[in-house]
XYZ file of C-alpha atoms in Angstrom:
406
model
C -97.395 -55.128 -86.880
C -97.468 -58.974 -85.595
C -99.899 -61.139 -87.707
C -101.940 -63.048 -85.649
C -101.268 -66.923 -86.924
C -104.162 -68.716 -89.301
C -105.689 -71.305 -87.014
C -104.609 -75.298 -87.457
C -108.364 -75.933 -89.163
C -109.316 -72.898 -90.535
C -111.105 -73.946 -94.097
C -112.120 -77.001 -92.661
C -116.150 -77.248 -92.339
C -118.359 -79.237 -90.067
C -122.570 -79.064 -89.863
C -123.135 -79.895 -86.591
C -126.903 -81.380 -86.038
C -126.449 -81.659 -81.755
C -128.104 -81.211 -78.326
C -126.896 -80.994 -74.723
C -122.941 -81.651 -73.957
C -120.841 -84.403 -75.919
C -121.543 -83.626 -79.583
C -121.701 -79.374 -79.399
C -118.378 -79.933 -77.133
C -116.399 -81.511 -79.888
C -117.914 -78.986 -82.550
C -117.189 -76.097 -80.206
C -113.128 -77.693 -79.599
C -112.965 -78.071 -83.734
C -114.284 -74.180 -83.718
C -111.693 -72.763 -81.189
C -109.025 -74.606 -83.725
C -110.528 -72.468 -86.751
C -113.179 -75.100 -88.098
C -116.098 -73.317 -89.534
C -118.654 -75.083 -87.397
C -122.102 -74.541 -88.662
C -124.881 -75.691 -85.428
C -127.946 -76.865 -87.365
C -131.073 -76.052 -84.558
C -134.280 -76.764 -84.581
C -136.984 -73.475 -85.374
C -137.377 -72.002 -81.505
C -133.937 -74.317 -80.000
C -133.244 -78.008 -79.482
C -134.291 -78.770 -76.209
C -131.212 -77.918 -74.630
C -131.539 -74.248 -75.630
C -132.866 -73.031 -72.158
C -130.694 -75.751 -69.788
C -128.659 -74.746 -66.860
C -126.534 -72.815 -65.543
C -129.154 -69.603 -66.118
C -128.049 -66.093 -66.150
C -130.648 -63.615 -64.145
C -132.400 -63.009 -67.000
C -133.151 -66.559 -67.775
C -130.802 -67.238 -70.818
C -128.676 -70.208 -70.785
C -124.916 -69.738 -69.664
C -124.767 -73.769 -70.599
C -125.729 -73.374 -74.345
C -123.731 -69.979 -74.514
C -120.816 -71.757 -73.061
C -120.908 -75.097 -75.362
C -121.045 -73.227 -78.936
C -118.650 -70.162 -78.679
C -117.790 -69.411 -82.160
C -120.073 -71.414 -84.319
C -122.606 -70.447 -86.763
C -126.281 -71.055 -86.356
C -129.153 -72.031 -88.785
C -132.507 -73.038 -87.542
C -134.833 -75.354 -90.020
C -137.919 -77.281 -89.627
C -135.929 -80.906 -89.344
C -139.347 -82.623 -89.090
C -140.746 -81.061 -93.168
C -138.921 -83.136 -96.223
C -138.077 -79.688 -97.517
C -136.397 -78.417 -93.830
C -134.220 -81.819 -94.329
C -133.543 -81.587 -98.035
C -131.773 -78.277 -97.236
C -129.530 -79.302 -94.658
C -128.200 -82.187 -97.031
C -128.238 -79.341 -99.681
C -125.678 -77.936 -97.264
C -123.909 -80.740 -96.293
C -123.456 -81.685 -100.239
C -122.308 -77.801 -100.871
C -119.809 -77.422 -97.685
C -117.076 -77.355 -100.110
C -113.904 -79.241 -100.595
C -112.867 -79.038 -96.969
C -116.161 -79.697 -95.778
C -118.999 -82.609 -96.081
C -118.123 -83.529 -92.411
C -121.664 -83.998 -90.177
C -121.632 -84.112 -86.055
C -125.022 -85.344 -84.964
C -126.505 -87.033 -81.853
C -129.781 -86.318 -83.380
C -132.003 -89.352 -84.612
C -131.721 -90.354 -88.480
C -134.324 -88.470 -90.176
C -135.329 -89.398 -94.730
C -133.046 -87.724 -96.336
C -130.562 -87.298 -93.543
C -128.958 -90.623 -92.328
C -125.383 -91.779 -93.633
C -126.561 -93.340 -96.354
C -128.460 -90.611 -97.951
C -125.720 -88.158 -97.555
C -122.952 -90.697 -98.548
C -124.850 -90.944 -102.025
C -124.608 -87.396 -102.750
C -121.104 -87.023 -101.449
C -119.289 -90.057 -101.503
C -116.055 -88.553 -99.237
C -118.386 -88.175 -96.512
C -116.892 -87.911 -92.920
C -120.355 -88.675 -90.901
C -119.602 -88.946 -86.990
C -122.746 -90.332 -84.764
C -122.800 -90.231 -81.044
C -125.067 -92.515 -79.224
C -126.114 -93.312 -76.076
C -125.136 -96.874 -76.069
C -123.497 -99.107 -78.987
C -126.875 -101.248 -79.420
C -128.532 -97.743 -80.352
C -129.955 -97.582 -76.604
C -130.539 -94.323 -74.807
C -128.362 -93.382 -72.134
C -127.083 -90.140 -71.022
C -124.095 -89.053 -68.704
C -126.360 -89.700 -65.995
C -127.338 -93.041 -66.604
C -123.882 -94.242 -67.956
C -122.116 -93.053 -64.851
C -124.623 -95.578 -62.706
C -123.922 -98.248 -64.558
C -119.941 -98.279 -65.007
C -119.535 -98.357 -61.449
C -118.118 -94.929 -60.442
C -120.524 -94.059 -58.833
C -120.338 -97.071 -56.105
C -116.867 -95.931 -55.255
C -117.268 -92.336 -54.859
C -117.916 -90.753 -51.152
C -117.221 -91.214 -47.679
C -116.056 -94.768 -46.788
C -119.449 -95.432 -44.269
C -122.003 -94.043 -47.260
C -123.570 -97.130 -48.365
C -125.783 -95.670 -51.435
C -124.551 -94.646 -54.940
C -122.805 -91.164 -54.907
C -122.630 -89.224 -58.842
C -120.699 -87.017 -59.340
C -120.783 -83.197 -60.445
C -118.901 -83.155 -63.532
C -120.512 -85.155 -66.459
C -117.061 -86.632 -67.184
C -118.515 -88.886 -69.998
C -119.669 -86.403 -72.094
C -116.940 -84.045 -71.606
C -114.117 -87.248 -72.291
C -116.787 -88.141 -75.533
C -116.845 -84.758 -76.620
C -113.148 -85.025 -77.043
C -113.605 -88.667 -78.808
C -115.945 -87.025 -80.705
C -113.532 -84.482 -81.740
C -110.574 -86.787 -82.480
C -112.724 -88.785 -84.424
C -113.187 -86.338 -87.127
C -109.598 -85.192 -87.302
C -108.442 -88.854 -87.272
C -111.327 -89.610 -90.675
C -110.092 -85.758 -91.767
C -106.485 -86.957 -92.337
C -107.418 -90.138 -93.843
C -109.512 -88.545 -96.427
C -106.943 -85.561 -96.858
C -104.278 -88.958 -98.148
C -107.037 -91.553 -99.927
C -110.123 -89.179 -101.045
C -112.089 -91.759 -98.282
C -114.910 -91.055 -96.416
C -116.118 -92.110 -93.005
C -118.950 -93.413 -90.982
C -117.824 -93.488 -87.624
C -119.953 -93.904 -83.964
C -118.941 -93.166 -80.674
C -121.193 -94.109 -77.518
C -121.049 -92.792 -74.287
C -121.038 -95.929 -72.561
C -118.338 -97.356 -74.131
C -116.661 -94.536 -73.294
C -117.223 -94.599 -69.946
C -116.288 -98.697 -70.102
C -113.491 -97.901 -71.909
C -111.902 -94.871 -69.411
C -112.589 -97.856 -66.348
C -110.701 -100.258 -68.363
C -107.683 -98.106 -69.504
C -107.512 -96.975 -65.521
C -107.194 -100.567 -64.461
C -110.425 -100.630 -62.694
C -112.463 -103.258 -64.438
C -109.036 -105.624 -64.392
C -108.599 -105.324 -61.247
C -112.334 -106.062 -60.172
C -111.483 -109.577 -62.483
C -108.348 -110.447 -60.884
C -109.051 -109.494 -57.032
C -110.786 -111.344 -54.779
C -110.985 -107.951 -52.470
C -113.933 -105.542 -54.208
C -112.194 -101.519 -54.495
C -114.553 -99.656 -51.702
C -114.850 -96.489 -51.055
C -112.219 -94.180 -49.438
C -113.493 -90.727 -49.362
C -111.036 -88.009 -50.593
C -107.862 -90.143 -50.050
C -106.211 -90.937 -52.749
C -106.224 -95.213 -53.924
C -102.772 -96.541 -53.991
C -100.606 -93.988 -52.087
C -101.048 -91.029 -49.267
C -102.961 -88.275 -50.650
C -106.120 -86.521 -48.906
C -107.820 -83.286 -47.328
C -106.698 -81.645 -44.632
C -108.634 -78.771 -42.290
C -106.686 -75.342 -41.283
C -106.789 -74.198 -37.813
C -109.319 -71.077 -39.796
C -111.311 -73.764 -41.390
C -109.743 -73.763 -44.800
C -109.292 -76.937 -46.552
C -106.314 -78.401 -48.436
C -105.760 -81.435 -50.879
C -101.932 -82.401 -50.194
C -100.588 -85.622 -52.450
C -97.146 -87.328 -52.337
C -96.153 -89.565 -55.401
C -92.621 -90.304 -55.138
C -90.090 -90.788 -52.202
C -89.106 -86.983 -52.744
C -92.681 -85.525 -51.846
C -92.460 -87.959 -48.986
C -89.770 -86.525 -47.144
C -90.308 -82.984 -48.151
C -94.099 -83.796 -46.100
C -92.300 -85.140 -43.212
C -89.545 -82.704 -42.993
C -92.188 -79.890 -43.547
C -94.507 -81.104 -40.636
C -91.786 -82.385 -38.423
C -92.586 -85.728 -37.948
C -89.442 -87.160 -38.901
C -88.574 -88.860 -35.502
C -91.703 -90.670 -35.052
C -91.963 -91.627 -39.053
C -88.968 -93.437 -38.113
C -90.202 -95.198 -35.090
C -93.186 -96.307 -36.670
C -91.535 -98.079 -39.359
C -89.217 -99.484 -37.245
C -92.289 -101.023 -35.121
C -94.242 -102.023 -38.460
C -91.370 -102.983 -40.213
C -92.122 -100.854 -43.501
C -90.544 -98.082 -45.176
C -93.075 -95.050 -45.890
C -91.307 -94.419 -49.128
C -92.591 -97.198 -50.944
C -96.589 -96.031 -52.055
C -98.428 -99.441 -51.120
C -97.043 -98.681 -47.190
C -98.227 -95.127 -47.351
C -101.368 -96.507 -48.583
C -101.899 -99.544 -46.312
C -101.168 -97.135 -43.251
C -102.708 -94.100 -44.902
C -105.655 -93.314 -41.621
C -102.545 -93.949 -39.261
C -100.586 -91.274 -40.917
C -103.434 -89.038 -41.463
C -103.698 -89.157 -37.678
C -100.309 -87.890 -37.674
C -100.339 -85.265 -40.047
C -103.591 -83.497 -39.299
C -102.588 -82.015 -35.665
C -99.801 -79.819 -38.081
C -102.576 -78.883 -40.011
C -105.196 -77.807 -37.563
C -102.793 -76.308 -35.634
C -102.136 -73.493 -38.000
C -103.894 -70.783 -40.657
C -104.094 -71.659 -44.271
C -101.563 -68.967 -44.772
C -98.939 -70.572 -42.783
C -99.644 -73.822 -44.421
C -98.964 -72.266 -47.498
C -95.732 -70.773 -46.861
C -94.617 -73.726 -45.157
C -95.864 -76.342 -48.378
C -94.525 -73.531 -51.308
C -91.362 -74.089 -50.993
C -91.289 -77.673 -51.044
C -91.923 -80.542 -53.514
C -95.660 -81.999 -52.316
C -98.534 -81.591 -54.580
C -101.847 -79.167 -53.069
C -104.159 -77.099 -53.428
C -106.691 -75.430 -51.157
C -110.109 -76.418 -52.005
C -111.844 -73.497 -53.890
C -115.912 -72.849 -54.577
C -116.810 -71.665 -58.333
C -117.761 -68.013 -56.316
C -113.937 -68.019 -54.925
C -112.629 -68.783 -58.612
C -115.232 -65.702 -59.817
C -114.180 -63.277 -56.952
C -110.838 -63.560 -56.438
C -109.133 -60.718 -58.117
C -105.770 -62.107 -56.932
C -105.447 -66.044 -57.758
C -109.353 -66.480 -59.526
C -110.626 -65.475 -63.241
C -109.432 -62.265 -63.227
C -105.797 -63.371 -63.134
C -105.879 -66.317 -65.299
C -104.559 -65.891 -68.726
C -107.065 -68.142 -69.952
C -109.797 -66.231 -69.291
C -110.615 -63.050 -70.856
C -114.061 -61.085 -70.912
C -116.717 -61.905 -73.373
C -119.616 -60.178 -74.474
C -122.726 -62.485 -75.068
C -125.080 -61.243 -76.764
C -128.892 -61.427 -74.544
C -126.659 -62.317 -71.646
C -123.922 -59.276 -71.008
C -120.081 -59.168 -70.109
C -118.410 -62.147 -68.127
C -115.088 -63.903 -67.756
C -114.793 -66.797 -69.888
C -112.246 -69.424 -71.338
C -110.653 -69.542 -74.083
C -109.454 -72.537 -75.965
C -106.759 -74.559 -73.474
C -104.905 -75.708 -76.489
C -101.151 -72.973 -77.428
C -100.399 -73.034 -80.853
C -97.031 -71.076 -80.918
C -97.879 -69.857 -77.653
C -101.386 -68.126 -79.296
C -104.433 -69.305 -77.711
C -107.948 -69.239 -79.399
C -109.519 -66.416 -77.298
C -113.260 -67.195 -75.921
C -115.932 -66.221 -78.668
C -119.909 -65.619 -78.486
C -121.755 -68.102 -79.297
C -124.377 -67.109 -82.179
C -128.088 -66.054 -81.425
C -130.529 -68.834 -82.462
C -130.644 -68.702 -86.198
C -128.537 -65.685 -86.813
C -126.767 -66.893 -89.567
C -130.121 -68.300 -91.938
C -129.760 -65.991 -94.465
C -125.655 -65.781 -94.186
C -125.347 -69.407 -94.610
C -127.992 -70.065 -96.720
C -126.957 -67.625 -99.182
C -123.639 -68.443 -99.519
C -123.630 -72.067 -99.615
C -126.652 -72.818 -101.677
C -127.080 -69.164 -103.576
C -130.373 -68.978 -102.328
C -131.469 -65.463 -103.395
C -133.630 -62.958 -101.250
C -136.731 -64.059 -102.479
C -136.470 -67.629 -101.725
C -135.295 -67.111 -98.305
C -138.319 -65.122 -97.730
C -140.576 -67.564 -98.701
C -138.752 -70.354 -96.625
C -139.156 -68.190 -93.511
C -142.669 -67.717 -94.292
C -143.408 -70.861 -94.206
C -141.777 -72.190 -91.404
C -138.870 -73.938 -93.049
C -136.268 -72.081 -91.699
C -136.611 -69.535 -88.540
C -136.886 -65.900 -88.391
């Protein structure tokens, strides 16, 4: 019988105190690696505990889908005694453990330097809104780091955001790498940590790694929008003759010709860059001509079914992809879910049966299936009892009163 491999953190422990998406993303990544991550709520939920995504019966696909595979206590945060016992916990997380995720406020008793005193290797990771200790949210980040004027149809003249909250999915990750990063230094020195990460110098940072904010110093000529075509060489949508949609991409001289062999343009490729003096296989001349080649290309597109187009591009060397809804990805049995080794059904408990992901991340080609994510609270007495020894009794007292939930 195979053994199934011991995950890259297991015996590492984290108490996560965290709302909404960056900070219970990078808990939930450190779980699917085998971190014991334990989600401090709470009594009754944080106030992301009934956000969308819904399922039909009202419960929260969001929250279910952002802390698969941690553990969950719920205590009265706001009472001395509610806060006392999480830095009980975080003191008693053992040798592998005294790590703490939190976007939440500092609370007495609960801040870096209270914790730090009673455990002095401390790894203490704080997310915030802005580096000043500002709010700001996905939302209000993407406005200001200029995305969001460069996104859309070229003639669209007003802000445009965007779908995916990209900065607190990319601070998640920070978030995530952060601890690992403090981990390994304490694993070699005995150190602790105080680290901060804010979403807005994430976001800054991501535009200034791209080139984007250098470029907006250096060039007189402001980056506009350009729809879905691609900045810097010839990539955009494309409509079937059945009113599918494609995303087709070259990036080198090879995906070039295989595009112009593949639509038969060849003859009057040539001709043009004979006229214009240019040679398509150099990016900045597929760019600088891109609407005169999409004028081109598009009659071979409309002209024919996405099926054709699909035998026709297979073969070859250009990048694409037809454009897919979230309800074609959940229906079809063929290329959707269903067929993706990623997925694989989970049961949620309050919720039911559904195809979700597991962790993205092989470790000798094993990957972290998906896990449930805990009921509210469901591991009080578990955790509680373990940790700090409390005995039947006591935790029947603390639930009477409130400090920790039912």
């Amino acid at each position: 019988m195979t053994s199934v491999p011991a995950r890259p953190l297991a015996g590492m422990r984290v108490i996560e105190l965290s709302s909404f998406v960056a900070s219970p993303l990078g808990g939930m990544t450190l779980a699917q690696l085998g971190a014991d991550v334990i989600r401090i709520d709470p009594v009754g939920g944080a106030a992301d505990r009934k956000r969308w995504p819904l399922a039909p019966n009202g419960e929260s696909l969001y929250w279910a889908g952002l802390n698969q595979g941690k553990r969950s206590v719920t205590v009265d945060l706001r009472s001395p005694e509610g806060a006392a016992l999480v830095a009980d916990l975080v003191e008693a997380s053992g040798e592998n453990g005294g790590i703490v995720l939190t976007n939440a406020r500092a609370r007495p008793g609960l801040t870096y330097e209270d914790l730090a005193q009673r455990r002095p290797d401390l790894i203490h990771v704080q997310l915030l809104g802005r580096r000043d200790g500002g709010t700001a949210v996905d939302y209000t980040v993407n406005a200001t780091c200029g995305f969001a004027t460069v996104t859309g149809p070229e003639t669209h003249a007003a802000p445009i955001n965007h779908v995916l909250p990209a900065w607190d999915v990319t601070t998640g990750l920070y978030l995530a790498i952060g601890i690992l990063a403090a981990e390994r230094r304490r694993s070699r020195t005995g150190q602790g940590s105080q680290l901060t990460v804010s979403l807005e110098d994430v976001a800054l940072a991501t535009a200034g790694n791209l080139g984007y904010l250098a470029e907006a110093q250096l060039r007189d000529d402001p980056r506009g929008r350009i729809g879905n075509q691609v900045y810097g060489d010839f990539g955009r949508d494309f409509a079937s003759a059945d009113g599918q949609h494609v995303m087709v991409l070259v990036l080198t001289p090879r995906h070039w010709r295989h595009l112009v062999e593949v639509t038969g343009t060849g003859a009057v490729i040539a001709a043009l860059e004979d006229t214009l003096g240019v040679s398509f296989e150099v990016a900045s001349e597929r760019y600088g001509h891109r609407d005169l080649l999409t004028g081109l290309f598009q009659p071979w597109f409309g002209a024919r079914k996405f099926d054709e187009i699909q035998a026709a591009l297979e073969p070859t060397a250009i990048l694409w992809s037809r454009y897919r809804t979230f309800t074609d990805l959940a229906q079809d049995q063929d290329t959707g879910l269903a067929a993706h080794p990623l997925m694989a059904e989970l049961t949620q408990p309050a919720i039911g049966s559904y195809l979700a992901p597991g962790s993205p991340l092989l470790y000798d080609e094993q990957q972290t299936p998906a896990e449930a994510a805990p009921d509210l609270g469901a591991h009080n007495d578990d955790v509680l009892s373990t940790l700090l020894s409390c005995s039947s009794a006591r935790l029947t007292d603390l639930r009477a009163r409130g400090v920790i939930g039912q």
